[in-house]
């Protein structure tokens, strides 16, 4: 499915291709991960095959905090990813082998080259270089930065360890590369607090940039900054118009839902989204808000192919527009759910 256009399959065709792949992953993980087999015996359908996306058994995302879910021998684990979290939170741990990591990287490339094109361009990273320490046990934030660096060239970190903007470094980068296409990447809160609020009065010209950002909106929403405000403020201050948010999680690295020009999020061909009723967890009709379930054809080293998140959303459209399939609008977090997302957890950590 990685060879198909990332947003080119109609929903019915996509589901018909995904269901057997996900069903095979369920069988693989039940055979390889005893904890997953026990959990799906209790929570799911046991060993009964799925015939629809809604029948693929899911695991609550919180189980990655309390269970060691791995489907390969320990000597095949090459990287352990941990979720972002605030002080006192137990992080999720996700175990990757070489094949899963390579598949996730290829999938991410299929999605992002849709808006970035095939050529690597100079890159600004709105973070500091210390986030890449200890590559054997990455945080989600570090993994996100490292993953995005494969799409850029001559990367320039523009924050120091105290999140102060390196104005001289930024000016030097723009003098060298600002007249041609370049990439900016950062987590949403950091883009707003440490970049936009520092440059909005400088008269910078970022018209040639493409901004990719992600990481949660709860903290910005509390400051009355929604996606439309975020986009319009950056455009007004810098001329930047190519702005793309994406939705993803450490439990399904590579399966990012990329924002379209309509502000909705679109799962790629090898992933999908379902909405479940928050009380019954039954599948909700199109247009009905509920809890987001995500499925992905990518993970074989851990049973993350079907995850019930703690996020709320609604599928607003299906096969309506340039991108086919489900079009998702995020509505926030389930009440009393822990903060997630690199932006929100970072903001919580630095806000008194």
Coordinates of C-alpha atoms in Angstrom, one line a residue:
X1 CA 0.0 0.0 0.0
X2 CA 3.0 2.3 0.3
X3 CA 3.2 2.4 -3.5
X4 CA -0.3 3.8 -3.9
X5 CA -0.9 7.6 -4.1
X6 CA -1.0 8.7 -0.4
X7 CA -4.4 10.4 -0.7
X8 CA -5.6 8.9 -4.0
X9 CA -7.8 5.9 -3.0
X10 CA -11.6 6.2 -2.6
X11 CA -12.7 5.2 0.8
X12 CA -14.4 1.9 -0.2
X13 CA -11.3 0.8 -2.2
X14 CA -9.0 1.9 0.6
X15 CA -11.0 -0.1 3.2
X16 CA -11.1 -3.1 1.0
X17 CA -7.2 -3.1 0.8
X18 CA -6.6 -2.2 4.5
X19 CA -8.9 -4.8 6.2
X20 CA -6.9 -7.9 5.1
X21 CA -3.6 -6.2 5.9
X22 CA -4.8 -5.2 9.4
X23 CA -6.4 -8.7 10.0
X24 CA -3.0 -10.3 9.1
X25 CA -1.3 -7.9 11.6
X26 CA -3.8 -9.0 14.3
X27 CA -2.9 -12.6 13.7
X28 CA 0.8 -11.8 13.7
X29 CA 0.7 -9.9 16.9
X30 CA -1.5 -12.5 18.6
X31 CA 1.0 -15.1 17.7
X32 CA 4.1 -13.0 18.7
X33 CA 3.0 -10.9 21.7
X34 CA 1.4 -12.9 24.6
X35 CA 0.2 -9.7 26.3
X36 CA -1.6 -8.6 23.1
X37 CA -3.2 -12.0 22.7
X38 CA -4.6 -11.8 26.3
X39 CA -5.8 -8.3 25.9
X40 CA -7.6 -9.0 22.6
X41 CA -9.2 -12.1 24.2
X42 CA -10.6 -9.8 26.8
X43 CA -11.2 -6.5 24.9
X44 CA -11.6 -7.7 21.3
X45 CA -12.8 -10.5 19.1
X46 CA -10.3 -13.1 20.1
X47 CA -9.1 -14.9 16.9
X48 CA -12.2 -14.2 14.8
X49 CA -11.2 -12.5 11.5
X50 CA -12.3 -8.9 10.8
X51 CA -14.3 -8.2 7.8
X52 CA -14.6 -4.4 8.3
X53 CA -12.3 -1.7 9.7
X54 CA -14.6 -1.4 12.7
X55 CA -14.1 -5.1 13.5
X56 CA -10.3 -4.8 13.8
X57 CA -9.6 -5.1 17.5
X58 CA -8.2 -1.9 19.1
X59 CA -6.1 -1.3 22.2
X60 CA -6.6 1.8 24.4
X61 CA -3.6 4.1 23.9
X62 CA -3.0 4.2 27.6
X63 CA -1.9 0.5 27.6
X64 CA 1.5 1.5 26.2
X65 CA 2.1 3.1 29.5
X66 CA 1.3 0.0 31.6
X67 CA 2.2 -2.9 29.4
X68 CA 5.3 -4.0 27.5
X69 CA 3.8 -4.6 24.1
X70 CA 6.4 -6.1 21.7
X71 CA 6.1 -8.7 19.0
X72 CA 9.8 -9.3 18.2
X73 CA 12.6 -10.8 20.3
X74 CA 14.5 -8.3 22.4
X75 CA 17.7 -8.7 20.4
X76 CA 15.8 -7.3 17.3
X77 CA 14.8 -4.1 19.0
X78 CA 16.8 -1.2 17.6
X79 CA 15.0 1.8 19.0
X80 CA 12.7 2.5 21.9
X81 CA 10.5 5.5 21.5
X82 CA 8.9 7.3 24.5
X83 CA 5.9 9.6 24.4
X84 CA 6.1 13.2 25.5
X85 CA 4.8 13.8 29.0
X86 CA 4.6 16.2 31.8
X87 CA 6.4 15.6 35.1
X88 CA 4.9 12.6 36.9
X89 CA 3.3 11.1 33.9
X90 CA 4.3 7.6 32.9
X91 CA 5.4 7.7 29.2
X92 CA 4.3 5.2 26.6
X93 CA 7.1 3.0 25.3
X94 CA 7.1 1.8 21.7
X95 CA 9.6 -0.8 20.5
X96 CA 10.9 -0.7 16.9
X97 CA 12.9 -3.2 14.9
X98 CA 14.8 -2.4 11.8
X99 CA 11.9 -3.3 9.4
X100 CA 9.3 -1.3 11.2
X101 CA 11.5 1.7 11.5
X102 CA 12.4 1.6 7.8
X103 CA 8.7 1.1 6.9
X104 CA 7.7 4.1 9.0
X105 CA 10.3 6.3 7.5
X106 CA 9.3 5.4 4.0
X107 CA 5.6 6.0 4.9
X108 CA 6.4 9.4 6.3
X109 CA 8.3 10.3 3.1
X110 CA 5.3 9.3 1.0
X111 CA 3.0 11.6 2.9
X112 CA 5.3 14.7 3.3
X113 CA 6.7 14.7 -0.3
X114 CA 3.1 15.3 -1.3
X115 CA 3.5 18.9 -0.1
X116 CA 7.3 19.2 0.0
X117 CA 8.2 17.7 -3.3
X118 CA 11.1 15.2 -3.9
X119 CA 14.0 17.7 -3.5
X120 CA 15.6 18.3 -0.1
X121 CA 15.7 22.0 0.7
X122 CA 17.5 24.0 3.4
X123 CA 15.7 23.7 6.7
X124 CA 15.1 25.7 9.9
X125 CA 14.2 23.6 13.0
X126 CA 12.4 25.6 15.7
X127 CA 14.0 23.6 18.6
X128 CA 17.5 23.1 20.0
X129 CA 20.0 20.5 19.1
X130 CA 20.0 18.8 22.5
X131 CA 16.6 17.2 21.7
X132 CA 18.6 14.6 19.7
X133 CA 20.6 13.2 22.5
X134 CA 20.5 9.5 23.2
X135 CA 19.4 8.1 19.9
X136 CA 18.8 4.6 21.3
X137 CA 15.9 5.9 23.5
X138 CA 14.2 8.8 21.7
X139 CA 11.5 11.0 23.0
X140 CA 8.6 11.5 20.6
X141 CA 9.9 15.1 20.2
X142 CA 13.4 13.9 19.3
X143 CA 12.1 11.3 17.0
X144 CA 9.9 13.9 15.3
X145 CA 12.8 16.2 14.7
X146 CA 15.1 13.5 13.5
X147 CA 12.4 12.1 11.2
X148 CA 11.8 15.6 9.6
X149 CA 15.5 16.2 9.2
X150 CA 15.5 13.6 6.4
X151 CA 13.4 16.0 4.3
X152 CA 15.7 19.0 4.7
X153 CA 19.2 20.0 4.0
X154 CA 21.7 22.1 6.0
X155 CA 19.5 22.1 9.1
X156 CA 19.7 25.1 11.4
X157 CA 18.4 24.9 14.9
X158 CA 17.2 28.4 15.9
X159 CA 16.6 28.0 19.6
X160 CA 19.1 27.5 22.4
X161 CA 18.5 25.2 25.4
X162 CA 16.6 27.9 27.2
X163 CA 14.3 28.3 24.1
X164 CA 15.7 31.7 23.2
X165 CA 15.7 32.6 19.5
X166 CA 19.1 32.7 17.8
X167 CA 18.3 35.9 15.8
X168 CA 21.8 36.1 14.3
X169 CA 21.6 32.5 13.2
X170 CA 18.2 33.0 11.7
X171 CA 19.3 36.1 9.9
X172 CA 22.3 34.3 8.5
X173 CA 20.1 31.4 7.3
X174 CA 17.7 33.7 5.5
X175 CA 20.6 35.6 3.9
X176 CA 21.9 32.4 2.5
X177 CA 18.7 30.6 1.6
X178 CA 15.7 32.9 1.9
X179 CA 15.4 33.7 -1.8
X180 CA 14.6 30.0 -2.7
X181 CA 12.2 27.4 -1.2
X182 CA 13.1 26.2 2.3
X183 CA 11.5 24.2 5.0
X184 CA 10.6 25.2 8.6
X185 CA 9.7 22.5 11.1
X186 CA 8.6 22.7 14.7
X187 CA 6.0 21.7 17.3
X188 CA 3.0 23.9 17.3
X189 CA 3.3 25.6 20.7
X190 CA 7.1 26.2 20.1
X191 CA 6.4 27.7 16.7
X192 CA 4.0 30.1 18.3
X193 CA 5.7 30.9 21.6
X194 CA 9.4 30.9 20.6
X195 CA 9.3 31.8 16.9
X196 CA 6.2 33.7 15.9
X197 CA 6.1 35.9 19.1
X198 CA 9.8 36.7 18.6
X199 CA 9.8 37.5 14.9
X200 CA 6.3 39.1 14.3
X201 CA 7.7 42.6 14.5
X202 CA 11.0 42.0 12.6
X203 CA 9.6 42.2 9.1
X204 CA 11.0 38.9 8.0
X205 CA 10.1 37.6 4.6
X206 CA 9.2 33.9 4.8
X207 CA 7.2 33.7 1.6
X208 CA 9.5 30.9 0.2
X209 CA 9.1 28.7 3.2
X210 CA 6.9 25.7 3.8
X211 CA 6.0 25.2 7.5
X212 CA 5.3 21.7 8.8
X213 CA 4.1 21.6 12.5
X214 CA 2.3 19.3 14.9
X215 CA 2.0 18.5 18.5
X216 CA -1.3 19.3 20.2
X217 CA -3.5 22.4 20.5
X218 CA -4.9 22.3 24.1
X219 CA -2.5 24.9 25.5
X220 CA -2.8 27.3 22.5
X221 CA -6.6 26.9 22.6
X222 CA -6.5 28.1 26.2
X223 CA -4.8 31.2 24.8
X224 CA -7.6 31.6 22.2
X225 CA -5.3 30.6 19.4
X226 CA -7.0 28.1 17.1
X227 CA -5.7 26.8 13.8
X228 CA -7.2 29.7 11.8
X229 CA -5.6 32.3 14.1
X230 CA -2.3 30.5 14.0
X231 CA -2.2 30.5 10.2
X232 CA -3.5 34.1 9.7
X233 CA -1.1 35.5 12.2
X234 CA 2.0 33.9 10.6
X235 CA 0.9 34.9 7.2
X236 CA 0.3 38.5 8.3
X237 CA 3.7 38.8 10.0
X238 CA 5.9 36.9 7.6
X239 CA 4.1 36.3 4.3
X240 CA 4.3 32.5 5.0
X241 CA 1.3 30.8 3.4
X242 CA 2.3 27.1 2.9
X243 CA 1.5 26.0 6.4
X244 CA 0.6 22.3 7.1
X245 CA -0.4 20.9 10.5
X246 CA -0.4 17.1 11.0
X247 CA -1.8 14.7 13.5
X248 CA 0.2 11.7 14.6
X249 CA 1.3 9.8 17.7
X250 CA 4.3 7.9 18.9
X251 CA 2.2 4.7 18.9
X252 CA 1.8 5.0 15.1
X253 CA 4.9 6.9 13.9
X254 CA 4.8 7.4 10.1
X255 CA 1.0 7.3 9.8
X256 CA 0.6 11.1 10.0
X257 CA -2.7 12.7 9.0
X258 CA -1.7 15.8 6.9
X259 CA -3.8 19.0 6.8
X260 CA -5.4 19.9 3.6
X261 CA -6.1 23.4 2.3
X262 CA -9.6 23.1 3.9
X263 CA -8.0 22.8 7.3
X264 CA -9.1 19.1 7.7
X265 CA -6.8 16.2 8.4
X266 CA -6.5 13.3 5.9
X267 CA -5.1 9.9 6.8
X268 CA -2.8 8.4 4.1
X269 CA -3.6 5.3 2.1
X270 CA -1.9 2.9 4.6
X271 CA -3.9 4.3 7.6
X272 CA -7.4 5.3 8.5
X273 CA -9.6 6.8 11.1
X274 CA -12.8 5.7 12.8
X275 CA -15.0 7.5 15.3
X276 CA -16.5 5.7 18.2
X277 CA -19.4 6.7 20.5
X278 CA -17.7 7.9 23.8
X279 CA -20.2 6.0 25.9
X280 CA -20.8 2.7 24.0
X281 CA -17.6 2.7 21.9
X282 CA -19.8 1.6 19.0
X283 CA -18.8 3.0 15.5
X284 CA -20.3 6.5 15.1
X285 CA -21.9 7.6 11.8
X286 CA -20.1 10.1 9.6
X287 CA -20.6 13.6 10.9
X288 CA -21.1 12.4 14.5
X289 CA -18.4 13.5 17.0
X290 CA -16.7 10.9 19.2
X291 CA -13.5 9.2 20.2
X292 CA -10.9 8.8 17.5
X293 CA -9.6 5.3 16.6
X294 CA -6.7 5.1 14.2
X295 CA -5.5 2.1 12.2
X296 CA -2.1 1.7 10.5
X297 CA -0.6 -1.0 8.2
X298 CA 2.9 -0.2 9.4
X299 CA 3.9 -1.7 12.8
X300 CA 5.0 -5.3 12.9
X301 CA 7.4 -5.0 15.9
X302 CA 4.7 -4.0 18.3
X303 CA 0.8 -4.3 18.2
X304 CA 0.0 -0.7 17.3
X305 CA -2.0 -1.3 14.1
X306 CA -5.3 -0.3 15.8
X307 CA -5.4 2.2 18.6
X308 CA -8.2 3.9 20.5
X309 CA -6.9 7.4 21.3
X310 CA -7.9 9.8 24.0
X311 CA -8.7 12.5 21.3
X312 CA -12.1 13.6 20.1
X313 CA -12.9 14.3 16.5
X314 CA -15.5 14.1 13.7
X315 CA -15.3 12.8 10.2
X316 CA -16.8 15.7 8.3
X317 CA -16.5 14.4 4.7
X318 CA -15.7 11.3 2.6
X319 CA -14.2 11.3 -0.9
X320 CA -15.1 15.0 -1.3
X321 CA -12.3 17.1 -2.6
X322 CA -8.8 16.6 -4.1
X323 CA -7.9 14.1 -1.3
X324 CA -9.9 11.0 -1.2
X325 CA -11.1 9.1 1.9
X326 CA -12.0 10.4 5.4
X327 CA -11.6 14.1 6.2
X328 CA -11.1 14.5 10.0
X329 CA -11.6 17.5 12.2
X330 CA -10.0 17.4 15.6
X331 CA -12.2 18.5 18.5
X332 CA -9.8 18.2 21.5
X333 CA -9.0 15.8 24.2
X334 CA -11.4 13.4 26.1
X335 CA -12.3 15.1 29.4
X336 CA -9.7 14.3 32.2
X337 CA -7.3 12.7 29.7
X338 CA -3.6 13.3 30.3
X339 CA -1.9 15.9 28.2
X340 CA -0.3 14.5 25.1
X341 CA 1.5 15.9 22.1
X342 CA 5.0 17.4 22.1
X343 CA 3.6 21.0 22.1
X344 CA 1.1 20.6 25.0
X345 CA 3.4 18.6 27.3
X346 CA 6.3 21.0 26.6
X347 CA 4.1 24.0 27.4
X348 CA 2.9 22.3 30.6
X349 CA 6.5 21.7 31.6
X350 CA 7.7 25.2 31.1
X351 CA 4.6 27.1 32.3
X352 CA 4.7 28.0 36.0

